[in-house]
């Protein structure tokens, strides 16, 4: 694939700059600034990861035969190019801000008829959540290698290690997005990964259920007692397995939801 096909848009670069600036804000010796920095760091980082998630789908599709994604602007990491910027970026950020739910973003439209094989179709679906997994692991490892110890975070002031706490919470959210997206539910990437190998009847059902199945899933996660707890237990177990610091993530969550 020619390098010129991938050109990060000014919007994406602006999101990166916002996230980096928020990181510096967390290190200001002021509790209000530190809390605001964590809030912006997590929201900015989440917006960046949404762009990378959709870029993952697009770049694998491009390599697999669907060259239309380049003309649609999907390789620019510009959220305005997605099918619906509100559903793709604004709604997931809003859900995250009010409830901490890692709602999947909108979609990039892939011409599946141009893809070379069922295996390529499956890889296209997997590329998005795997990008969340990679970001989550990188952040968790960075905190483990360069950040303070669990003891320092646990016994320090709430904002003493705000940067590392914010990055830890962001890492946890990335892994939550990975687990959620890998569920074999129509409309999610886990279903897309297995759909090419399903029967015609199953694929027809998935096409009909794609619009409402994720909504039912989120309603179950929010409204059915015990389901959310099981989901987060799986996420936290994965987070610990990749070296994540649960205490740091909890501190980051507390700083992020500063109004609670």
PDB file of N, CA, C and O in Angstrom, residues 125-178:
ATOM      1  N   UNK A 125     -13.111  -7.175  10.386  1.00  0.00           N
ATOM      2  CA  UNK A 125     -13.897  -6.975  11.608  1.00  0.00           C
ATOM      3  C   UNK A 125     -13.024  -7.001  12.855  1.00  0.00           C
ATOM      4  O   UNK A 125     -13.219  -6.222  13.786  1.00  0.00           O
ATOM      5  N   UNK A 126     -12.045  -7.894  12.878  1.00  0.00           N
ATOM      6  CA  UNK A 126     -11.192  -8.038  14.052  1.00  0.00           C
ATOM      7  C   UNK A 126     -10.231  -6.866  14.231  1.00  0.00           C
ATOM      8  O   UNK A 126      -9.802  -6.576  15.363  1.00  0.00           O
ATOM      9  N   UNK A 127      -9.896  -6.189  13.140  1.00  0.00           N
ATOM     10  CA  UNK A 127      -8.874  -5.141  13.195  1.00  0.00           C
ATOM     11  C   UNK A 127      -9.248  -4.019  14.149  1.00  0.00           C
ATOM     12  O   UNK A 127      -8.388  -3.466  14.839  1.00  0.00           O
ATOM     13  N   UNK A 128     -10.532  -3.671  14.207  1.00  0.00           N
ATOM     14  CA  UNK A 128     -10.961  -2.581  15.086  1.00  0.00           C
ATOM     15  C   UNK A 128     -10.737  -2.886  16.552  1.00  0.00           C
ATOM     16  O   UNK A 128     -10.012  -2.172  17.250  1.00  0.00           O
ATOM     17  N   UNK A 129     -11.365  -3.945  17.084  1.00  0.00           N
ATOM     18  CA  UNK A 129     -11.162  -4.255  18.503  1.00  0.00           C
ATOM     19  C   UNK A 129      -9.726  -4.612  18.854  1.00  0.00           C
ATOM     20  O   UNK A 129      -9.270  -4.329  19.963  1.00  0.00           O
ATOM     21  N   UNK A 130      -8.996  -5.192  17.912  1.00  0.00           N
ATOM     22  CA  UNK A 130      -7.592  -5.493  18.196  1.00  0.00           C
ATOM     23  C   UNK A 130      -6.770  -4.217  18.366  1.00  0.00           C
ATOM     24  O   UNK A 130      -5.782  -4.198  19.109  1.00  0.00           O
ATOM     25  N   UNK A 131      -7.192  -3.143  17.697  1.00  0.00           N
ATOM     26  CA  UNK A 131      -6.509  -1.865  17.908  1.00  0.00           C
ATOM     27  C   UNK A 131      -6.754  -1.362  19.322  1.00  0.00           C
ATOM     28  O   UNK A 131      -5.843  -0.813  19.959  1.00  0.00           O
ATOM     29  N   UNK A 132      -7.981  -1.548  19.843  1.00  0.00           N
ATOM     30  CA  UNK A 132      -8.251  -1.185  21.236  1.00  0.00           C
ATOM     31  C   UNK A 132      -7.416  -2.014  22.194  1.00  0.00           C
ATOM     32  O   UNK A 132      -6.881  -1.496  23.186  1.00  0.00           O
ATOM     33  N   UNK A 133      -7.301  -3.302  21.900  1.00  0.00           N
ATOM     34  CA  UNK A 133      -6.484  -4.179  22.739  1.00  0.00           C
ATOM     35  C   UNK A 133      -5.033  -3.713  22.746  1.00  0.00           C
ATOM     36  O   UNK A 133      -4.396  -3.641  23.809  1.00  0.00           O
ATOM     37  N   UNK A 134      -4.511  -3.380  21.566  1.00  0.00           N
ATOM     38  CA  UNK A 134      -3.111  -2.944  21.469  1.00  0.00           C
ATOM     39  C   UNK A 134      -2.890  -1.647  22.233  1.00  0.00           C
ATOM     40  O   UNK A 134      -1.894  -1.501  22.973  1.00  0.00           O
ATOM     41  N   UNK A 135      -3.809  -0.682  22.095  1.00  0.00           N
ATOM     42  CA  UNK A 135      -3.674   0.591  22.809  1.00  0.00           C
ATOM     43  C   UNK A 135      -3.736   0.354  24.311  1.00  0.00           C
ATOM     44  O   UNK A 135      -2.952   0.922  25.084  1.00  0.00           O
ATOM     45  N   UNK A 136      -4.677  -0.499  24.746  1.00  0.00           N
ATOM     46  CA  UNK A 136      -4.806  -0.790  26.165  1.00  0.00           C
ATOM     47  C   UNK A 136      -3.547  -1.413  26.747  1.00  0.00           C
ATOM     48  O   UNK A 136      -3.094  -1.043  27.831  1.00  0.00           O
ATOM     49  N   UNK A 137      -2.972  -2.370  26.019  1.00  0.00           N
ATOM     50  CA  UNK A 137      -1.753  -3.026  26.494  1.00  0.00           C
ATOM     51  C   UNK A 137      -0.598  -2.036  26.548  1.00  0.00           C
ATOM     52  O   UNK A 137       0.162  -1.995  27.531  1.00  0.00           O
ATOM     53  N   UNK A 138      -0.447  -1.210  25.516  1.00  0.00           N
ATOM     54  CA  UNK A 138       0.643  -0.232  25.483  1.00  0.00           C
ATOM     55  C   UNK A 138       0.537   0.745  26.655  1.00  0.00           C
ATOM     56  O   UNK A 138       1.543   1.063  27.306  1.00  0.00           O
ATOM     57  N   UNK A 139      -0.676   1.224  26.931  1.00  0.00           N
ATOM     58  CA  UNK A 139      -0.855   2.157  28.041  1.00  0.00           C
ATOM     59  C   UNK A 139      -0.580   1.482  29.384  1.00  0.00           C
ATOM     60  O   UNK A 139       0.079   2.057  30.259  1.00  0.00           O
ATOM     61  N   UNK A 140      -1.080   0.255  29.546  1.00  0.00           N
ATOM     62  CA  UNK A 140      -0.864  -0.462  30.804  1.00  0.00           C
ATOM     63  C   UNK A 140       0.617  -0.727  31.043  1.00  0.00           C
ATOM     64  O   UNK A 140       1.127  -0.562  32.159  1.00  0.00           O
ATOM     65  N   UNK A 141       1.318  -1.129  29.994  1.00  0.00           N
ATOM     66  CA  UNK A 141       2.754  -1.398  30.114  1.00  0.00           C
ATOM     67  C   UNK A 141       3.513  -0.105  30.404  1.00  0.00           C
ATOM     68  O   UNK A 141       4.446  -0.083  31.217  1.00  0.00           O
ATOM     69  N   UNK A 142       3.124   0.999  29.746  1.00  0.00           N
ATOM     70  CA  UNK A 142       3.791   2.281  29.974  1.00  0.00           C
ATOM     71  C   UNK A 142       3.656   2.712  31.426  1.00  0.00           C
ATOM     72  O   UNK A 142       4.621   3.192  32.040  1.00  0.00           O
ATOM     73  N   UNK A 143       2.472   2.544  31.992  1.00  0.00           N
ATOM     74  CA  UNK A 143       2.268   2.901  33.397  1.00  0.00           C
ATOM     75  C   UNK A 143       3.086   1.997  34.305  1.00  0.00           C
ATOM     76  O   UNK A 143       3.711   2.454  35.273  1.00  0.00           O
ATOM     77  N   UNK A 144       3.111   0.694  33.992  1.00  0.00           N
ATOM     78  CA  UNK A 144       3.854  -0.262  34.817  1.00  0.00           C
ATOM     79  C   UNK A 144       5.358   0.019  34.787  1.00  0.00           C
ATOM     80  O   UNK A 144       6.038  -0.119  35.802  1.00  0.00           O
ATOM     81  N   UNK A 145       5.870   0.431  33.626  1.00  0.00           N
ATOM     82  CA  UNK A 145       7.320   0.639  33.475  1.00  0.00           C
ATOM     83  C   UNK A 145       7.752   2.015  33.967  1.00  0.00           C
ATOM     84  O   UNK A 145       8.767   2.139  34.663  1.00  0.00           O
ATOM     85  N   UNK A 146       6.994   3.041  33.627  1.00  0.00           N
ATOM     86  CA  UNK A 146       7.436   4.406  33.904  1.00  0.00           C
ATOM     87  C   UNK A 146       6.695   5.076  35.062  1.00  0.00           C
ATOM     88  O   UNK A 146       7.152   6.100  35.570  1.00  0.00           O
ATOM     89  N   UNK A 147       5.544   4.536  35.451  1.00  0.00           N
ATOM     90  CA  UNK A 147       4.738   5.185  36.470  1.00  0.00           C
ATOM     91  C   UNK A 147       5.130   4.822  37.889  1.00  0.00           C
ATOM     92  O   UNK A 147       6.021   3.996  38.120  1.00  0.00           O
ATOM     93  N   UNK A 148       4.468   5.429  38.857  1.00  0.00           N
ATOM     94  CA  UNK A 148       4.743   5.137  40.266  1.00  0.00           C
ATOM     95  C   UNK A 148       4.214   3.757  40.655  1.00  0.00           C
ATOM     96  O   UNK A 148       3.432   3.143  39.915  1.00  0.00           O
ATOM     97  N   UNK A 149       4.626   3.298  41.801  1.00  0.00           N
ATOM     98  CA  UNK A 149       4.176   1.991  42.282  1.00  0.00           C
ATOM     99  C   UNK A 149       2.738   2.074  42.768  1.00  0.00           C
ATOM    100  O   UNK A 149       2.203   3.162  43.021  1.00  0.00           O
ATOM    101  N   UNK A 150       2.130   0.915  42.923  1.00  0.00           N
ATOM    102  CA  UNK A 150       0.765   0.863  43.448  1.00  0.00           C
ATOM    103  C   UNK A 150       0.694   1.486  44.830  1.00  0.00           C
ATOM    104  O   UNK A 150      -0.263   2.199  45.155  1.00  0.00           O
ATOM    105  N   UNK A 151       1.700   1.239  45.651  1.00  0.00           N
ATOM    106  CA  UNK A 151       1.725   1.803  47.008  1.00  0.00           C
ATOM    107  C   UNK A 151       1.749   3.326  46.971  1.00  0.00           C
ATOM    108  O   UNK A 151       1.031   3.988  47.723  1.00  0.00           O
ATOM    109  N   UNK A 152       2.571   3.884  46.089  1.00  0.00           N
ATOM    110  CA  UNK A 152       2.653   5.342  45.972  1.00  0.00           C
ATOM    111  C   UNK A 152       1.322   5.934  45.556  1.00  0.00           C
ATOM    112  O   UNK A 152       0.909   6.984  46.060  1.00  0.00           O
ATOM    113  N   UNK A 153       0.648   5.276  44.631  1.00  0.00           N
ATOM    114  CA  UNK A 153      -0.643   5.778  44.167  1.00  0.00           C
ATOM    115  C   UNK A 153      -1.702   5.639  45.252  1.00  0.00           C
ATOM    116  O   UNK A 153      -2.503   6.545  45.491  1.00  0.00           O
ATOM    117  N   UNK A 154      -1.682   4.499  45.944  1.00  0.00           N
ATOM    118  CA  UNK A 154      -2.702   4.218  46.954  1.00  0.00           C
ATOM    119  C   UNK A 154      -2.591   5.142  48.156  1.00  0.00           C
ATOM    120  O   UNK A 154      -3.606   5.568  48.725  1.00  0.00           O
ATOM    121  N   UNK A 155      -1.370   5.490  48.551  1.00  0.00           N
ATOM    122  CA  UNK A 155      -1.183   6.277  49.766  1.00  0.00           C
ATOM    123  C   UNK A 155      -0.835   7.733  49.490  1.00  0.00           C
ATOM    124  O   UNK A 155      -0.656   8.517  50.416  1.00  0.00           O
ATOM    125  N   UNK A 156      -0.723   8.103  48.231  1.00  0.00           N
ATOM    126  CA  UNK A 156      -0.485   9.495  47.894  1.00  0.00           C
ATOM    127  C   UNK A 156      -1.795  10.253  47.843  1.00  0.00           C
ATOM    128  O   UNK A 156      -2.885   9.704  48.036  1.00  0.00           O
ATOM    129  N   UNK A 157      -1.720  11.550  47.591  1.00  0.00           N
ATOM    130  CA  UNK A 157      -2.926  12.335  47.420  1.00  0.00           C
ATOM    131  C   UNK A 157      -3.638  11.931  46.147  1.00  0.00           C
ATOM    132  O   UNK A 157      -3.041  11.355  45.223  1.00  0.00           O
ATOM    133  N   UNK A 158      -4.918  12.259  46.061  1.00  0.00           N
ATOM    134  CA  UNK A 158      -5.732  11.813  44.936  1.00  0.00           C
ATOM    135  C   UNK A 158      -5.183  12.314  43.603  1.00  0.00           C
ATOM    136  O   UNK A 158      -5.245  11.613  42.587  1.00  0.00           O
ATOM    137  N   UNK A 159      -4.605  13.527  43.603  1.00  0.00           N
ATOM    138  CA  UNK A 159      -4.109  14.104  42.350  1.00  0.00           C
ATOM    139  C   UNK A 159      -2.588  14.060  42.232  1.00  0.00           C
ATOM    140  O   UNK A 159      -2.031  14.629  41.290  1.00  0.00           O
ATOM    141  N   UNK A 160      -1.904  13.389  43.162  1.00  0.00           N
ATOM    142  CA  UNK A 160      -0.442  13.366  43.136  1.00  0.00           C
ATOM    143  C   UNK A 160       0.105  12.695  41.878  1.00  0.00           C
ATOM    144  O   UNK A 160       1.154  13.074  41.369  1.00  0.00           O
ATOM    145  N   UNK A 161      -0.587  11.676  41.421  1.00  0.00           N
ATOM    146  CA  UNK A 161      -0.144  10.926  40.244  1.00  0.00           C
ATOM    147  C   UNK A 161      -1.263  10.894  39.205  1.00  0.00           C
ATOM    148  O   UNK A 161      -1.582   9.848  38.641  1.00  0.00           O
ATOM    149  N   UNK A 162      -1.839  12.069  38.949  1.00  0.00           N
ATOM    150  CA  UNK A 162      -3.031  12.162  38.101  1.00  0.00           C
ATOM    151  C   UNK A 162      -2.767  11.651  36.691  1.00  0.00           C
ATOM    152  O   UNK A 162      -3.628  10.994  36.089  1.00  0.00           O
ATOM    153  N   UNK A 163      -1.603  11.957  36.127  1.00  0.00           N
ATOM    154  CA  UNK A 163      -1.307  11.522  34.761  1.00  0.00           C
ATOM    155  C   UNK A 163      -1.370  10.011  34.649  1.00  0.00           C
ATOM    156  O   UNK A 163      -2.030   9.470  33.752  1.00  0.00           O
ATOM    157  N   UNK A 164      -0.699   9.319  35.573  1.00  0.00           N
ATOM    158  CA  UNK A 164      -0.636   7.858  35.502  1.00  0.00           C
ATOM    159  C   UNK A 164      -1.986   7.230  35.819  1.00  0.00           C
ATOM    160  O   UNK A 164      -2.361   6.216  35.229  1.00  0.00           O
ATOM    161  N   UNK A 165      -2.725   7.850  36.728  1.00  0.00           N
ATOM    162  CA  UNK A 165      -4.061   7.347  37.041  1.00  0.00           C
ATOM    163  C   UNK A 165      -4.985   7.499  35.832  1.00  0.00           C
ATOM    164  O   UNK A 165      -5.755   6.587  35.500  1.00  0.00           O
ATOM    165  N   UNK A 166      -4.894   8.652  35.147  1.00  0.00           N
ATOM    166  CA  UNK A 166      -5.719   8.863  33.968  1.00  0.00           C
ATOM    167  C   UNK A 166      -5.389   7.890  32.854  1.00  0.00           C
ATOM    168  O   UNK A 166      -6.281   7.340  32.203  1.00  0.00           O
ATOM    169  N   UNK A 167      -4.091   7.669  32.630  1.00  0.00           N
ATOM    170  CA  UNK A 167      -3.685   6.713  31.595  1.00  0.00           C
ATOM    171  C   UNK A 167      -4.128   5.296  31.953  1.00  0.00           C
ATOM    172  O   UNK A 167      -4.488   4.510  31.066  1.00  0.00           O
ATOM    173  N   UNK A 168      -4.115   4.968  33.238  1.00  0.00           N
ATOM    174  CA  UNK A 168      -4.544   3.637  33.675  1.00  0.00           C
ATOM    175  C   UNK A 168      -6.033   3.438  33.416  1.00  0.00           C
ATOM    176  O   UNK A 168      -6.457   2.372  32.942  1.00  0.00           O
ATOM    177  N   UNK A 169      -6.835   4.460  33.723  1.00  0.00           N
ATOM    178  CA  UNK A 169      -8.275   4.366  33.468  1.00  0.00           C
ATOM    179  C   UNK A 169      -8.557   4.275  31.978  1.00  0.00           C
ATOM    180  O   UNK A 169      -9.410   3.503  31.530  1.00  0.00           O
ATOM    181  N   UNK A 170      -7.812   5.043  31.178  1.00  0.00           N
ATOM    182  CA  UNK A 170      -7.973   4.986  29.725  1.00  0.00           C
ATOM    183  C   UNK A 170      -7.609   3.601  29.197  1.00  0.00           C
ATOM    184  O   UNK A 170      -8.284   3.067  28.308  1.00  0.00           O
ATOM    185  N   UNK A 171      -6.553   3.004  29.751  1.00  0.00           N
ATOM    186  CA  UNK A 171      -6.165   1.648  29.345  1.00  0.00           C
ATOM    187  C   UNK A 171      -7.280   0.653  29.664  1.00  0.00           C
ATOM    188  O   UNK A 171      -7.596  -0.226  28.854  1.00  0.00           O
ATOM    189  N   UNK A 172      -7.873   0.795  30.846  1.00  0.00           N
ATOM    190  CA  UNK A 172      -8.972  -0.093  31.236  1.00  0.00           C
ATOM    191  C   UNK A 172     -10.148   0.045  30.275  1.00  0.00           C
ATOM    192  O   UNK A 172     -10.766  -0.958  29.872  1.00  0.00           O
ATOM    193  N   UNK A 173     -10.457   1.269  29.876  1.00  0.00           N
ATOM    194  CA  UNK A 173     -11.560   1.492  28.938  1.00  0.00           C
ATOM    195  C   UNK A 173     -11.275   0.862  27.582  1.00  0.00           C
ATOM    196  O   UNK A 173     -12.189   0.343  26.926  1.00  0.00           O
ATOM    197  N   UNK A 174     -10.018   0.899  27.153  1.00  0.00           N
ATOM    198  CA  UNK A 174      -9.655   0.276  25.882  1.00  0.00           C
ATOM    199  C   UNK A 174      -9.913  -1.229  25.921  1.00  0.00           C
ATOM    200  O   UNK A 174     -10.422  -1.815  24.955  1.00  0.00           O
ATOM    201  N   UNK A 175      -9.559  -1.848  27.030  1.00  0.00           N
ATOM    202  CA  UNK A 175      -9.776  -3.288  27.149  1.00  0.00           C
ATOM    203  C   UNK A 175     -11.265  -3.604  27.272  1.00  0.00           C
ATOM    204  O   UNK A 175     -11.729  -4.638  26.778  1.00  0.00           O
ATOM    205  N   UNK A 176     -12.014  -2.707  27.921  1.00  0.00           N
ATOM    206  CA  UNK A 176     -13.464  -2.893  27.987  1.00  0.00           C
ATOM    207  C   UNK A 176     -14.073  -2.809  26.589  1.00  0.00           C
ATOM    208  O   UNK A 176     -14.972  -3.590  26.240  1.00  0.00           O
ATOM    209  N   UNK A 177     -13.576  -1.873  25.778  1.00  0.00           N
ATOM    210  CA  UNK A 177     -14.063  -1.758  24.398  1.00  0.00           C
ATOM    211  C   UNK A 177     -13.741  -3.022  23.604  1.00  0.00           C
ATOM    212  O   UNK A 177     -14.546  -3.482  22.784  1.00  0.00           O
ATOM    213  N   UNK A 178     -12.561  -3.581  23.846  1.00  0.00           N
ATOM    214  CA  UNK A 178     -12.178  -4.815  23.162  1.00  0.00           C
ATOM    215  C   UNK A 178     -13.118  -5.956  23.534  1.00  0.00           C
ATOM    216  O   UNK A 178     -13.655  -6.642  22.650  1.00  0.00           O
TER     217      UNK A 178
END
